[in-house]
mmCIF file of C-alpha atoms in Angstrom:
data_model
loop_
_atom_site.group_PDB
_atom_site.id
_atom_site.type_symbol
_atom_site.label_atom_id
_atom_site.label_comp_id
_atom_site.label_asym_id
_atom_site.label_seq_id
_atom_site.Cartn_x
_atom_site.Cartn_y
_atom_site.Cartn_z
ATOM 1 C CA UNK A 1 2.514 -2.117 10.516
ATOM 2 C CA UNK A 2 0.176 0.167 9.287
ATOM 3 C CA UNK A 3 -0.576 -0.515 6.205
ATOM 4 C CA UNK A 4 -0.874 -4.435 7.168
ATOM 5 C CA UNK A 5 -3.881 -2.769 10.093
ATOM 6 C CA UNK A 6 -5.422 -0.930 7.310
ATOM 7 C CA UNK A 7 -5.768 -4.139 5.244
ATOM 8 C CA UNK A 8 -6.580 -5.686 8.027
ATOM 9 C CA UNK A 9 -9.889 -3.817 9.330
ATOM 10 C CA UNK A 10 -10.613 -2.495 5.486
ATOM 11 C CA UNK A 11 -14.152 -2.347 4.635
ATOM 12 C CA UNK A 12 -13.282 -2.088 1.042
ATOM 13 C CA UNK A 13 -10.137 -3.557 -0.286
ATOM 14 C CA UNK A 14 -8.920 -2.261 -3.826
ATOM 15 C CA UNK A 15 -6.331 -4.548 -5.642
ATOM 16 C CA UNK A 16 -5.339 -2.508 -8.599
ATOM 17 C CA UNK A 17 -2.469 -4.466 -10.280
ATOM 18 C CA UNK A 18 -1.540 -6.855 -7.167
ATOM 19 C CA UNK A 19 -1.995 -10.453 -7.574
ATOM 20 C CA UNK A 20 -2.381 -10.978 -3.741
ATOM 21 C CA UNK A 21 1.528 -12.829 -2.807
ATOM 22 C CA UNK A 22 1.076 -15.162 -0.137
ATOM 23 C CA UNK A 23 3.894 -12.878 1.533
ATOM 24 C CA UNK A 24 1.402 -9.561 1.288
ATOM 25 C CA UNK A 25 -1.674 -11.995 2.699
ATOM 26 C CA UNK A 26 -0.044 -14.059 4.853
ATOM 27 C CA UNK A 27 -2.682 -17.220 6.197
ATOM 28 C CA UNK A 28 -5.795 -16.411 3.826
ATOM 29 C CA UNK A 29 -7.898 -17.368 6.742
ATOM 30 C CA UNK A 30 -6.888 -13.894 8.548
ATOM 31 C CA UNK A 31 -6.586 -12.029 4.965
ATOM 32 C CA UNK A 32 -8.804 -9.178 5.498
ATOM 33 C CA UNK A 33 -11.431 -11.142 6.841
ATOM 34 C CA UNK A 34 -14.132 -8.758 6.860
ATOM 35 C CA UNK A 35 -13.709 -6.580 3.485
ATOM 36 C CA UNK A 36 -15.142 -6.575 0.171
ATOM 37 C CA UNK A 37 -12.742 -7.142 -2.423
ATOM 38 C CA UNK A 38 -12.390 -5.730 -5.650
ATOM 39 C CA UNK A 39 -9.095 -7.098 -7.968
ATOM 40 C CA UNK A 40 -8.628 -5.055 -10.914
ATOM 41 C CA UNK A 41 -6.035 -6.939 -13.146
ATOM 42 C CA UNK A 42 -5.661 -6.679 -16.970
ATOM 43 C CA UNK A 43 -4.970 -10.616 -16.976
ATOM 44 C CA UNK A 44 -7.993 -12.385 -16.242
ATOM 45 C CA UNK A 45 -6.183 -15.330 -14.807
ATOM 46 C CA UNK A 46 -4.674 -12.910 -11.717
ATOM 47 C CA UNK A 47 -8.566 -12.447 -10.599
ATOM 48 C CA UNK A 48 -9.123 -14.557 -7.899
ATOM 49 C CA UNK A 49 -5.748 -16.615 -8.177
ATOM 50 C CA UNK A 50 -4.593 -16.467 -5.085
ATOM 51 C CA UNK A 51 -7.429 -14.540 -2.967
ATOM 52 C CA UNK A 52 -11.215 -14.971 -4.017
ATOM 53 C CA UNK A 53 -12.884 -11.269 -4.250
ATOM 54 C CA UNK A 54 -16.438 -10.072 -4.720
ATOM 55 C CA UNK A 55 -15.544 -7.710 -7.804
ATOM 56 C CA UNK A 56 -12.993 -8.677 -10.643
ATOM 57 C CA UNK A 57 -12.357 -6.024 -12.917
ATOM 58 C CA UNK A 58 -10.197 -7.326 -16.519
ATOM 59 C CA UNK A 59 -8.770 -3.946 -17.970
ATOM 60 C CA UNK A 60 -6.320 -1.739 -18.270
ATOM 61 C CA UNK A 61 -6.120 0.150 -14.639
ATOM 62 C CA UNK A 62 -5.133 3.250 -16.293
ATOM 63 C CA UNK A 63 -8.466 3.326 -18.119
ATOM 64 C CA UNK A 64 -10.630 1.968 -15.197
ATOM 65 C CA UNK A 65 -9.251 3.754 -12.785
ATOM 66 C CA UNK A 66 -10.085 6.939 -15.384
ATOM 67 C CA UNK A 67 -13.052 5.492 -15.424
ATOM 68 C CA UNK A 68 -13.864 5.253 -12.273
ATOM 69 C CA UNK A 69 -12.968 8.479 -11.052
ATOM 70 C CA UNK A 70 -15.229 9.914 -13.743
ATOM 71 C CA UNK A 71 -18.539 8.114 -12.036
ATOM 72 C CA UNK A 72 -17.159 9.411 -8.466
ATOM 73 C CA UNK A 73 -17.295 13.222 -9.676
ATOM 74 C CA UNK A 74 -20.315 12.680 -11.628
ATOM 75 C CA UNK A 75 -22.095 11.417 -8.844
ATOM 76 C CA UNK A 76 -20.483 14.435 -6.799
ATOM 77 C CA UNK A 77 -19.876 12.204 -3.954
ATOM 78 C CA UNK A 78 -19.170 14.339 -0.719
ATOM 79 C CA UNK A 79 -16.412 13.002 1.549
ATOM 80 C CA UNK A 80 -16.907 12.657 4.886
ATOM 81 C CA UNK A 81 -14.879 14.944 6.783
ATOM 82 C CA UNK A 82 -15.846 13.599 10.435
ATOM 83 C CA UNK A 83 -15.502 9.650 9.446
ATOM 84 C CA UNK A 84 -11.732 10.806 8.291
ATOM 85 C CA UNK A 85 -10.791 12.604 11.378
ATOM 86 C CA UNK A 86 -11.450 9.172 13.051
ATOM 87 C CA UNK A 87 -9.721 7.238 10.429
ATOM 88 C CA UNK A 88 -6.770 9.498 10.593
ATOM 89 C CA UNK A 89 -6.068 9.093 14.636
ATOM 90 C CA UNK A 90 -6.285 5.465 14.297
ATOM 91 C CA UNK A 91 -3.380 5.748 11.520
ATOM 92 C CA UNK A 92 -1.399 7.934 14.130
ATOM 93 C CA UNK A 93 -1.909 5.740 16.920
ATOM 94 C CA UNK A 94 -0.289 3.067 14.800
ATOM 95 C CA UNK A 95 2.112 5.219 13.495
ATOM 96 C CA UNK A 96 3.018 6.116 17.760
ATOM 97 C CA UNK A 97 4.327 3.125 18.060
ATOM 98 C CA UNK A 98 7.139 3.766 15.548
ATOM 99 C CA UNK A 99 7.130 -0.098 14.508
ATOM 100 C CA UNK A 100 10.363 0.786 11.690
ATOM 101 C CA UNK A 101 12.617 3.028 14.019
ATOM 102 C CA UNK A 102 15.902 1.034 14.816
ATOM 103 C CA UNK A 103 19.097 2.079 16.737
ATOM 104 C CA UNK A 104 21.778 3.666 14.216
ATOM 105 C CA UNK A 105 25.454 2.494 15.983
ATOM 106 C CA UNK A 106 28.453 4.532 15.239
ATOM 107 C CA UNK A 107 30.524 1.803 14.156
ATOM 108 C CA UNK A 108 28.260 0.300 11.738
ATOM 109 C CA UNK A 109 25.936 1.713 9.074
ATOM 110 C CA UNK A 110 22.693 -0.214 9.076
ATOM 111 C CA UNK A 111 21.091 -0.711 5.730
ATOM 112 C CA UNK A 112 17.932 1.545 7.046
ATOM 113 C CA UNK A 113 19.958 4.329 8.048
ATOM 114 C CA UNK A 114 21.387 4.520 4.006
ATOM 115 C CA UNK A 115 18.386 4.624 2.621
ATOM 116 C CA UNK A 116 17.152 7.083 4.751
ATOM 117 C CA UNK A 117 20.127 9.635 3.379
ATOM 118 C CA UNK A 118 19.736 8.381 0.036
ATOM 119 C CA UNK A 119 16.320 9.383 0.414
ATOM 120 C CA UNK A 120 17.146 12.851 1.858
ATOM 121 C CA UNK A 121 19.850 13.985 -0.427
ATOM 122 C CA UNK A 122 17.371 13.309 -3.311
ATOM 123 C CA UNK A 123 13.912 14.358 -2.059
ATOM 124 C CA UNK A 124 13.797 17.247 -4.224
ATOM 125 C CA UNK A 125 14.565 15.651 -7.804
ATOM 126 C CA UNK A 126 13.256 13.183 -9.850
ATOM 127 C CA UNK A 127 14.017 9.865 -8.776
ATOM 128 C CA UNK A 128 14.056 6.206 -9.638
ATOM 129 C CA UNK A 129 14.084 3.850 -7.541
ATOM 130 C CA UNK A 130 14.726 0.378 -8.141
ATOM 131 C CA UNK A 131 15.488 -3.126 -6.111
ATOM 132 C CA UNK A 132 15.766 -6.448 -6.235
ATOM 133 C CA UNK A 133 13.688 -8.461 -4.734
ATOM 134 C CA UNK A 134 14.913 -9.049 -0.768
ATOM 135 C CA UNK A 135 15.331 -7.742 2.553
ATOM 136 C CA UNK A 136 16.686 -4.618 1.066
ATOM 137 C CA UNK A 137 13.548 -4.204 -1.441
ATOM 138 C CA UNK A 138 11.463 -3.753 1.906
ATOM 139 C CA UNK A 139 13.885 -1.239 3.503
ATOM 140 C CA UNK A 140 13.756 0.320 0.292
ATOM 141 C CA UNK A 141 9.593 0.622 0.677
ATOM 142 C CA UNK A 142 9.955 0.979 4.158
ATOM 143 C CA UNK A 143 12.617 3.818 4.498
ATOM 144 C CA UNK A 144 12.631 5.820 1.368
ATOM 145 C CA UNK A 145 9.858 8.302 1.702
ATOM 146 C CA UNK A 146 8.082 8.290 -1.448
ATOM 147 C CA UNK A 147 6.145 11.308 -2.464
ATOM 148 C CA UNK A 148 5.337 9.865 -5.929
ATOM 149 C CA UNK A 149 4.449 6.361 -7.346
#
């Protein structure tokens, strides 16, 4: 729920890699209506396949996004502290209304409720995750709290 909000009211939409599924964007009508969008891809055909944008980038993202990050510091762009506070508390007021939580029975292990442990007993090592794709790959990038790509 949150992250479809944030891509919702963006300002500035970033697609490094993502070729813009019809199940991330839904009806393209209501796709981030109001952003800018900028699709870096290194396959030309991915730009504006599926989603028009305002900036396609063709290149390697490791090396643009280097890139990129070396005109930000040289610039010395200052973040704004107050704008985030805002930005922040309208994350946690979609965050209140706990949109994933479900009801764990005691006769039946829900799928959510596994992933959760799996994610707990291995927090602290190096893990890979992988799925299939599914109802289980979105518990899986629902439940498991990543800390790392």
């Amino acid at each position: 729920y949150e992250a479809n909000m944030a891509m919702h009211d963006c300002d500035v939409m970033f697609a490094v890699g993502a070729r813009f599924d019809d199940r991330v964007t839904g009806n393209l009508d209501f796709f981030a209506p109001g952003s800018q969008k900028v699709q870096i891809d290194i396959d030309p055909s991915s730009i504006n396949k599926n989603v028009p944008v305002d900036i396609g980038i063709v290149g390697d993202i490791g090396h643009v996004l280097e890139d990129m990050i070396k005109i930000w510091k040289a610039k010395q762009y200052k973040l704004d502290a107050q704008a985030l506070d805002g930005w922040w508390k309208e994350i946690e007021g979609w965050r209140e209304k706990h949109c994933l939580s479900y009801k764990q029975p005691k006769d039946v292990i829900k799928p959510q409720h596994v992933i959760r442990r799996v994610h707990a007993l291995t927090r602290d090592r190096k893990t890979y995750i992988t799925t299939d794709v599914g109802q289980h790959q979105m518990w899986a990038a629902q439940h498991f709290g990543f800390e790392h790509p």
